[in-house]
């Protein structure tokens, strides 16, 4: 976090969560101060443990106006609170099949990764999980083949939801050992480049203590 914490804005999440990291990178790049609260148990069943989110998911942004559920809505609220002018490219500006499909596949891959992690490493290989893994591998392969073209096709910007989510997905696959990322060399090169940003350096994935 680059700005001083502001008690008015609290981000509830986990340092190991890719969706949480998307919000943290945006906050940092937009110069929005926030207090980071670690959700102690991802598997809790009480919505109060998830900032009131009935989907029982992280991250949640708590503000005086109320709670914002989900990384994209949080990033949009952070942009309304920005303390510096940053040109951001949002998903609705991705008006070609290439860019639109890239965003869809990144978000779906992030969600599929959550499913595989929650199922657990030793989970029996049911047809459902086998298909999910195949879907993840083929989506990441698609993104790897096109990442250079995608980045080149983005409108002029200082930040984009697409690149931020793609970075968090790529690093998270390696961090949680869900997929071997070495074969996806173009994605690895993209992530190495993005990782130089101060906001990426300030928000490394880590395992928080659980209650
Ligand atoms: N659409 C949500 C998805 C959030 C999500 O799936 N978060 C994961 C952590 S990275 C979670 O809360 N998982 C708990 C669960 O699957 O029960 C977003 O964009 O923030």
PDB file of C-alpha atoms and ligand atoms in Angstrom:
ATOM      1  CA  UNK A   1       0.000   0.000   0.000  1.00  0.00           C
ATOM      2  CA  UNK A   2       1.491   3.342  -1.003  1.00  0.00           C
ATOM      3  CA  UNK A   3      -0.842   5.652   0.909  1.00  0.00           C
ATOM      4  CA  UNK A   4      -1.534   5.920   4.634  1.00  0.00           C
ATOM      5  CA  UNK A   5      -4.348   3.711   5.918  1.00  0.00           C
ATOM      6  CA  UNK A   6      -7.783   5.312   6.076  1.00  0.00           C
ATOM      7  CA  UNK A   7     -10.171   3.877   8.683  1.00  0.00           C
ATOM      8  CA  UNK A   8     -13.110   4.804   6.417  1.00  0.00           C
ATOM      9  CA  UNK A   9     -12.072   2.270   3.808  1.00  0.00           C
ATOM     10  CA  UNK A  10     -11.421  -1.321   4.825  1.00  0.00           C
ATOM     11  CA  UNK A  11     -10.538  -4.125   2.445  1.00  0.00           C
ATOM     12  CA  UNK A  12     -11.452  -7.532   3.820  1.00  0.00           C
ATOM     13  CA  UNK A  13      -9.544 -10.282   2.070  1.00  0.00           C
ATOM     14  CA  UNK A  14      -6.575 -12.592   2.235  1.00  0.00           C
ATOM     15  CA  UNK A  15      -2.992 -12.069   1.074  1.00  0.00           C
ATOM     16  CA  UNK A  16      -3.144 -15.438  -0.698  1.00  0.00           C
ATOM     17  CA  UNK A  17      -6.232 -14.504  -2.741  1.00  0.00           C
ATOM     18  CA  UNK A  18      -5.838 -13.489  -6.398  1.00  0.00           C
ATOM     19  CA  UNK A  19      -9.163 -11.595  -6.401  1.00  0.00           C
ATOM     20  CA  UNK A  20      -8.025  -9.678  -3.283  1.00  0.00           C
ATOM     21  CA  UNK A  21      -4.704  -8.847  -4.917  1.00  0.00           C
ATOM     22  CA  UNK A  22      -6.459  -7.322  -7.938  1.00  0.00           C
ATOM     23  CA  UNK A  23      -8.179  -4.868  -5.570  1.00  0.00           C
ATOM     24  CA  UNK A  24      -4.957  -4.159  -3.667  1.00  0.00           C
ATOM     25  CA  UNK A  25      -3.039  -3.403  -6.878  1.00  0.00           C
ATOM     26  CA  UNK A  26      -5.797  -1.029  -8.015  1.00  0.00           C
ATOM     27  CA  UNK A  27      -5.874   0.736  -4.616  1.00  0.00           C
ATOM     28  CA  UNK A  28      -2.129   1.199  -4.762  1.00  0.00           C
ATOM     29  CA  UNK A  29      -2.078   2.465  -8.348  1.00  0.00           C
ATOM     30  CA  UNK A  30      -5.004   4.834  -7.738  1.00  0.00           C
ATOM     31  CA  UNK A  31      -3.532   6.147  -4.480  1.00  0.00           C
ATOM     32  CA  UNK A  32      -6.448   5.046  -2.301  1.00  0.00           C
ATOM     33  CA  UNK A  33      -5.585   4.464   1.349  1.00  0.00           C
ATOM     34  CA  UNK A  34      -7.264   1.531   3.063  1.00  0.00           C
ATOM     35  CA  UNK A  35      -6.976  -0.679   6.078  1.00  0.00           C
ATOM     36  CA  UNK A  36      -6.368  -4.326   5.177  1.00  0.00           C
ATOM     37  CA  UNK A  37      -8.292  -6.816   7.301  1.00  0.00           C
ATOM     38  CA  UNK A  38      -7.530 -10.505   6.957  1.00  0.00           C
ATOM     39  CA  UNK A  39     -10.602 -12.750   6.788  1.00  0.00           C
ATOM     40  CA  UNK A  40      -9.687 -15.480   9.212  1.00  0.00           C
ATOM     41  CA  UNK A  41     -11.487 -18.456   7.687  1.00  0.00           C
ATOM     42  CA  UNK A  42     -12.287 -18.845   3.997  1.00  0.00           C
ATOM     43  CA  UNK A  43     -14.493 -21.844   4.739  1.00  0.00           C
ATOM     44  CA  UNK A  44     -16.700 -20.078   7.326  1.00  0.00           C
ATOM     45  CA  UNK A  45     -20.455 -20.295   6.739  1.00  0.00           C
ATOM     46  CA  UNK A  46     -21.522 -17.037   8.388  1.00  0.00           C
ATOM     47  CA  UNK A  47     -21.915 -14.076   6.055  1.00  0.00           C
ATOM     48  CA  UNK A  48     -20.774 -11.756   8.878  1.00  0.00           C
ATOM     49  CA  UNK A  49     -17.305 -13.300   8.425  1.00  0.00           C
ATOM     50  CA  UNK A  50     -17.381 -12.055   4.801  1.00  0.00           C
ATOM     51  CA  UNK A  51     -18.388  -8.461   5.443  1.00  0.00           C
ATOM     52  CA  UNK A  52     -22.047  -9.426   4.939  1.00  0.00           C
ATOM     53  CA  UNK A  53     -21.453 -10.958   1.478  1.00  0.00           C
ATOM     54  CA  UNK A  54     -24.119 -13.694   1.078  1.00  0.00           C
ATOM     55  CA  UNK A  55     -21.910 -15.440  -1.512  1.00  0.00           C
ATOM     56  CA  UNK A  56     -19.384 -16.047   1.327  1.00  0.00           C
ATOM     57  CA  UNK A  57     -16.559 -14.812  -0.868  1.00  0.00           C
ATOM     58  CA  UNK A  58     -13.667 -12.377  -0.687  1.00  0.00           C
ATOM     59  CA  UNK A  59     -12.746  -9.575  -1.200  1.00  0.00           C
ATOM     60  CA  UNK A  60     -15.174  -7.055   0.288  1.00  0.00           C
ATOM     61  CA  UNK A  61     -14.608  -3.304   0.473  1.00  0.00           C
ATOM     62  CA  UNK A  62     -16.238  -1.634   3.471  1.00  0.00           C
ATOM     63  CA  UNK A  63     -16.954   2.079   3.071  1.00  0.00           C
ATOM     64  CA  UNK A  64     -19.217   4.569   4.869  1.00  0.00           C
ATOM     65  CA  UNK A  65     -21.671   4.122   1.943  1.00  0.00           C
ATOM     66  CA  UNK A  66     -21.824   0.355   2.483  1.00  0.00           C
ATOM     67  CA  UNK A  67     -20.077  -2.862   1.478  1.00  0.00           C
ATOM     68  CA  UNK A  68     -18.928  -3.596  -2.073  1.00  0.00           C
ATOM     69  CA  UNK A  69     -18.817  -7.254  -3.070  1.00  0.00           C
ATOM     70  CA  UNK A  70     -16.426  -8.618  -5.717  1.00  0.00           C
ATOM     71  CA  UNK A  71     -13.142  -7.443  -7.177  1.00  0.00           C
ATOM     72  CA  UNK A  72     -14.520  -5.613 -10.212  1.00  0.00           C
ATOM     73  CA  UNK A  73     -17.055  -3.547  -8.261  1.00  0.00           C
ATOM     74  CA  UNK A  74     -14.362  -2.819  -5.682  1.00  0.00           C
ATOM     75  CA  UNK A  75     -11.919  -1.618  -8.338  1.00  0.00           C
ATOM     76  CA  UNK A  76     -14.607   0.665  -9.772  1.00  0.00           C
ATOM     77  CA  UNK A  77     -15.336   2.120  -6.320  1.00  0.00           C
ATOM     78  CA  UNK A  78     -11.607   2.586  -5.755  1.00  0.00           C
ATOM     79  CA  UNK A  79     -11.394   4.482  -9.056  1.00  0.00           C
ATOM     80  CA  UNK A  80     -14.157   6.826  -7.835  1.00  0.00           C
ATOM     81  CA  UNK A  81     -12.016   7.419  -4.741  1.00  0.00           C
ATOM     82  CA  UNK A  82      -8.755   7.855  -6.667  1.00  0.00           C
ATOM     83  CA  UNK A  83      -6.427  10.552  -5.398  1.00  0.00           C
ATOM     84  CA  UNK A  84      -4.538  10.725  -8.690  1.00  0.00           C
ATOM     85  CA  UNK A  85      -5.517  10.814 -12.359  1.00  0.00           C
ATOM     86  CA  UNK A  86      -4.995   7.353 -13.793  1.00  0.00           C
ATOM     87  CA  UNK A  87      -6.188   6.296 -17.235  1.00  0.00           C
ATOM     88  CA  UNK A  88      -7.808   2.910 -16.627  1.00  0.00           C
ATOM     89  CA  UNK A  89      -9.118   0.528 -19.302  1.00  0.00           C
ATOM     90  CA  UNK A  90     -12.258  -1.261 -18.046  1.00  0.00           C
ATOM     91  CA  UNK A  91     -13.880  -4.454 -19.446  1.00  0.00           C
ATOM     92  CA  UNK A  92     -16.586  -2.509 -21.360  1.00  0.00           C
ATOM     93  CA  UNK A  93     -13.812  -0.917 -23.431  1.00  0.00           C
ATOM     94  CA  UNK A  94     -12.699  -4.337 -24.705  1.00  0.00           C
ATOM     95  CA  UNK A  95     -14.684  -4.119 -27.925  1.00  0.00           C
ATOM     96  CA  UNK A  96     -12.971  -6.767 -30.066  1.00  0.00           C
ATOM     97  CA  UNK A  97     -13.437 -10.542 -29.737  1.00  0.00           C
ATOM     98  CA  UNK A  98      -9.740 -10.911 -28.872  1.00  0.00           C
ATOM     99  CA  UNK A  99      -9.833  -8.507 -25.915  1.00  0.00           C
ATOM    100  CA  UNK A 100     -13.320  -9.417 -24.754  1.00  0.00           C
ATOM    101  CA  UNK A 101     -12.552 -13.151 -24.831  1.00  0.00           C
ATOM    102  CA  UNK A 102      -9.248 -12.615 -23.043  1.00  0.00           C
ATOM    103  CA  UNK A 103     -11.049 -10.900 -20.137  1.00  0.00           C
ATOM    104  CA  UNK A 104     -13.721 -13.600 -19.999  1.00  0.00           C
ATOM    105  CA  UNK A 105     -11.125 -16.394 -19.976  1.00  0.00           C
ATOM    106  CA  UNK A 106      -9.014 -14.718 -17.287  1.00  0.00           C
ATOM    107  CA  UNK A 107     -11.980 -14.275 -14.932  1.00  0.00           C
ATOM    108  CA  UNK A 108     -13.279 -17.774 -15.621  1.00  0.00           C
ATOM    109  CA  UNK A 109      -9.803 -19.247 -15.070  1.00  0.00           C
ATOM    110  CA  UNK A 110      -9.540 -17.389 -11.749  1.00  0.00           C
ATOM    111  CA  UNK A 111     -12.903 -18.808 -10.663  1.00  0.00           C
ATOM    112  CA  UNK A 112     -11.981 -22.323 -11.835  1.00  0.00           C
ATOM    113  CA  UNK A 113      -8.735 -22.093  -9.913  1.00  0.00           C
ATOM    114  CA  UNK A 114     -10.727 -21.264  -6.748  1.00  0.00           C
ATOM    115  CA  UNK A 115     -12.869 -24.369  -7.366  1.00  0.00           C
ATOM    116  CA  UNK A 116      -9.824 -26.620  -7.743  1.00  0.00           C
ATOM    117  CA  UNK A 117      -8.135 -25.186  -4.651  1.00  0.00           C
ATOM    118  CA  UNK A 118     -11.277 -25.502  -2.515  1.00  0.00           C
ATOM    119  CA  UNK A 119     -11.737 -29.097  -3.736  1.00  0.00           C
ATOM    120  CA  UNK A 120      -8.258 -29.824  -2.375  1.00  0.00           C
ATOM    121  CA  UNK A 121      -5.126 -31.371  -3.799  1.00  0.00           C
ATOM    122  CA  UNK A 122      -6.089 -34.927  -2.866  1.00  0.00           C
ATOM    123  CA  UNK A 123      -9.683 -34.661  -4.117  1.00  0.00           C
ATOM    124  CA  UNK A 124     -10.843 -37.683  -6.151  1.00  0.00           C
ATOM    125  CA  UNK A 125     -10.625 -37.040  -9.904  1.00  0.00           C
ATOM    126  CA  UNK A 126     -14.364 -36.814 -10.591  1.00  0.00           C
ATOM    127  CA  UNK A 127     -15.525 -36.074 -14.176  1.00  0.00           C
ATOM    128  CA  UNK A 128     -16.441 -32.582 -12.916  1.00  0.00           C
ATOM    129  CA  UNK A 129     -12.948 -31.831 -11.602  1.00  0.00           C
ATOM    130  CA  UNK A 130     -11.278 -33.431 -14.641  1.00  0.00           C
ATOM    131  CA  UNK A 131     -13.288 -31.121 -16.905  1.00  0.00           C
ATOM    132  CA  UNK A 132     -12.517 -28.086 -14.730  1.00  0.00           C
ATOM    133  CA  UNK A 133      -8.774 -28.778 -14.928  1.00  0.00           C
ATOM    134  CA  UNK A 134      -8.981 -29.285 -18.726  1.00  0.00           C
ATOM    135  CA  UNK A 135     -10.867 -25.991 -19.000  1.00  0.00           C
ATOM    136  CA  UNK A 136      -8.210 -24.202 -16.940  1.00  0.00           C
ATOM    137  CA  UNK A 137      -5.325 -25.660 -18.938  1.00  0.00           C
ATOM    138  CA  UNK A 138      -6.877 -24.851 -22.290  1.00  0.00           C
ATOM    139  CA  UNK A 139      -7.818 -21.298 -21.214  1.00  0.00           C
ATOM    140  CA  UNK A 140      -4.315 -20.603 -19.924  1.00  0.00           C
ATOM    141  CA  UNK A 141      -2.906 -22.040 -23.165  1.00  0.00           C
ATOM    142  CA  UNK A 142      -5.184 -19.727 -25.200  1.00  0.00           C
ATOM    143  CA  UNK A 143      -4.048 -16.729 -23.149  1.00  0.00           C
ATOM    144  CA  UNK A 144      -0.395 -17.730 -23.479  1.00  0.00           C
ATOM    145  CA  UNK A 145      -0.651 -17.860 -27.271  1.00  0.00           C
ATOM    146  CA  UNK A 146      -2.277 -14.441 -27.505  1.00  0.00           C
ATOM    147  CA  UNK A 147      -0.938 -12.390 -24.577  1.00  0.00           C
ATOM    148  CA  UNK A 148       1.431 -10.250 -26.664  1.00  0.00           C
ATOM    149  CA  UNK A 149      -1.316  -9.487 -29.197  1.00  0.00           C
ATOM    150  CA  UNK A 150      -3.747  -8.700 -26.361  1.00  0.00           C
ATOM    151  CA  UNK A 151      -1.405  -6.274 -24.609  1.00  0.00           C
ATOM    152  CA  UNK A 152      -0.574  -4.546 -27.913  1.00  0.00           C
ATOM    153  CA  UNK A 153      -4.290  -4.161 -28.745  1.00  0.00           C
ATOM    154  CA  UNK A 154      -5.284  -2.476 -25.466  1.00  0.00           C
ATOM    155  CA  UNK A 155      -6.173   1.222 -25.675  1.00  0.00           C
ATOM    156  CA  UNK A 156      -3.704   3.768 -24.291  1.00  0.00           C
ATOM    157  CA  UNK A 157      -3.654   3.452 -20.512  1.00  0.00           C
ATOM    158  CA  UNK A 158      -1.788   3.517 -17.241  1.00  0.00           C
ATOM    159  CA  UNK A 159      -3.744   0.590 -15.819  1.00  0.00           C
ATOM    160  CA  UNK A 160      -6.245  -2.008 -16.996  1.00  0.00           C
ATOM    161  CA  UNK A 161      -8.483  -4.526 -15.279  1.00  0.00           C
ATOM    162  CA  UNK A 162      -7.470  -7.097 -17.909  1.00  0.00           C
ATOM    163  CA  UNK A 163      -3.708  -6.888 -17.325  1.00  0.00           C
ATOM    164  CA  UNK A 164      -4.114  -6.748 -13.548  1.00  0.00           C
ATOM    165  CA  UNK A 165      -6.333  -9.839 -13.457  1.00  0.00           C
ATOM    166  CA  UNK A 166      -4.078 -11.669 -15.934  1.00  0.00           C
ATOM    167  CA  UNK A 167      -1.042 -10.928 -13.774  1.00  0.00           C
ATOM    168  CA  UNK A 168      -2.781 -12.079 -10.579  1.00  0.00           C
ATOM    169  CA  UNK A 169      -3.987 -15.262 -12.306  1.00  0.00           C
ATOM    170  CA  UNK A 170      -0.529 -16.118 -13.690  1.00  0.00           C
ATOM    171  CA  UNK A 171       1.310 -15.530 -10.414  1.00  0.00           C
ATOM    172  CA  UNK A 172      -1.391 -17.332  -8.426  1.00  0.00           C
ATOM    173  CA  UNK A 173      -1.186 -20.480 -10.588  1.00  0.00           C
ATOM    174  CA  UNK A 174       2.469 -20.720  -9.613  1.00  0.00           C
ATOM    175  CA  UNK A 175       1.978 -19.614  -5.980  1.00  0.00           C
ATOM    176  CA  UNK A 176      -0.748 -22.223  -5.325  1.00  0.00           C
ATOM    177  CA  UNK A 177       0.941 -24.803  -7.581  1.00  0.00           C
ATOM    178  CA  UNK A 178      -2.313 -25.352  -9.460  1.00  0.00           C
ATOM    179  CA  UNK A 179      -0.599 -25.459 -12.862  1.00  0.00           C
ATOM    180  CA  UNK A 180       3.018 -25.647 -13.920  1.00  0.00           C
ATOM    181  CA  UNK A 181       3.477 -22.219 -15.561  1.00  0.00           C
ATOM    182  CA  UNK A 182       6.947 -22.825 -17.086  1.00  0.00           C
ATOM    183  CA  UNK A 183       5.452 -24.098 -20.396  1.00  0.00           C
ATOM    184  CA  UNK A 184       3.497 -20.840 -20.707  1.00  0.00           C
ATOM    185  CA  UNK A 185       6.524 -18.714 -21.504  1.00  0.00           C
ATOM    186  CA  UNK A 186       4.751 -15.702 -22.961  1.00  0.00           C
ATOM    187  CA  UNK A 187       2.529 -15.419 -19.899  1.00  0.00           C
ATOM    188  CA  UNK A 188       5.568 -15.782 -17.659  1.00  0.00           C
ATOM    189  CA  UNK A 189       7.323 -12.954 -19.528  1.00  0.00           C
ATOM    190  CA  UNK A 190       4.203 -10.765 -19.240  1.00  0.00           C
ATOM    191  CA  UNK A 191       3.997 -11.472 -15.491  1.00  0.00           C
ATOM    192  CA  UNK A 192       7.719 -10.766 -14.972  1.00  0.00           C
ATOM    193  CA  UNK A 193       7.227  -7.397 -16.621  1.00  0.00           C
ATOM    194  CA  UNK A 194       4.065  -6.505 -14.652  1.00  0.00           C
ATOM    195  CA  UNK A 195       5.751  -7.640 -11.415  1.00  0.00           C
ATOM    196  CA  UNK A 196       8.115  -4.652 -11.683  1.00  0.00           C
ATOM    197  CA  UNK A 197       5.252  -2.247 -10.943  1.00  0.00           C
ATOM    198  CA  UNK A 198       5.446  -0.810  -7.407  1.00  0.00           C
ATOM    199  CA  UNK A 199       1.834  -1.935  -6.765  1.00  0.00           C
ATOM    200  CA  UNK A 200       2.706  -5.524  -7.682  1.00  0.00           C
ATOM    201  CA  UNK A 201       5.853  -5.454  -5.547  1.00  0.00           C
ATOM    202  CA  UNK A 202       3.858  -4.090  -2.592  1.00  0.00           C
ATOM    203  CA  UNK A 203       1.265  -6.889  -2.653  1.00  0.00           C
ATOM    204  CA  UNK A 204       3.086 -10.244  -2.833  1.00  0.00           C
ATOM    205  CA  UNK A 205       1.033 -13.401  -2.335  1.00  0.00           C
ATOM    206  CA  UNK A 206       1.466 -14.849   1.155  1.00  0.00           C
ATOM    207  CA  UNK A 207      -0.420 -17.159   3.472  1.00  0.00           C
ATOM    208  CA  UNK A 208      -2.062 -15.268   6.358  1.00  0.00           C
ATOM    209  CA  UNK A 209      -2.543 -17.018   9.669  1.00  0.00           C
ATOM    210  CA  UNK A 210      -5.961 -18.720  10.034  1.00  0.00           C
ATOM    211  CA  UNK A 211      -8.004 -18.613  13.228  1.00  0.00           C
TER     212      UNK A 211
HETATM  213  N1  LIG B   1     -16.501 -12.809  -8.243  1.00  0.00           N
HETATM  214  C1  LIG B   1     -15.706 -12.703  -7.042  1.00  0.00           C
HETATM  215  C2  LIG B   1     -15.026 -14.037  -6.761  1.00  0.00           C
HETATM  216  C3  LIG B   1     -14.328 -14.037  -5.424  1.00  0.00           C
HETATM  217  C4  LIG B   1     -13.774 -15.393  -4.996  1.00  0.00           C
HETATM  218  O1  LIG B   1     -14.077 -16.458  -5.568  1.00  0.00           O
HETATM  219  N2  LIG B   1     -12.918 -15.330  -3.985  1.00  0.00           N
HETATM  220  C5  LIG B   1     -12.355 -16.529  -3.397  1.00  0.00           C
HETATM  221  C6  LIG B   1     -11.005 -16.204  -2.779  1.00  0.00           C
HETATM  222  S1  LIG B   1      -9.799 -15.784  -4.030  1.00  0.00           S
HETATM  223  C7  LIG B   1     -13.266 -16.995  -2.274  1.00  0.00           C
HETATM  224  O2  LIG B   1     -13.822 -16.189  -1.563  1.00  0.00           O
HETATM  225  N3  LIG B   1     -13.403 -18.303  -2.117  1.00  0.00           N
HETATM  226  C8  LIG B   1     -14.199 -18.886  -1.076  1.00  0.00           C
HETATM  227  C9  LIG B   1     -15.004 -20.054  -1.560  1.00  0.00           C
HETATM  228  O3  LIG B   1     -14.829 -20.460  -2.718  1.00  0.00           O
HETATM  229  O4  LIG B   1     -15.792 -20.558  -0.786  1.00  0.00           O
HETATM  230  C10 LIG B   1     -14.691 -11.547  -7.195  1.00  0.00           C
HETATM  231  O5  LIG B   1     -14.469 -11.102  -8.331  1.00  0.00           O
HETATM  232  O6  LIG B   1     -14.161 -11.052  -6.193  1.00  0.00           O
END
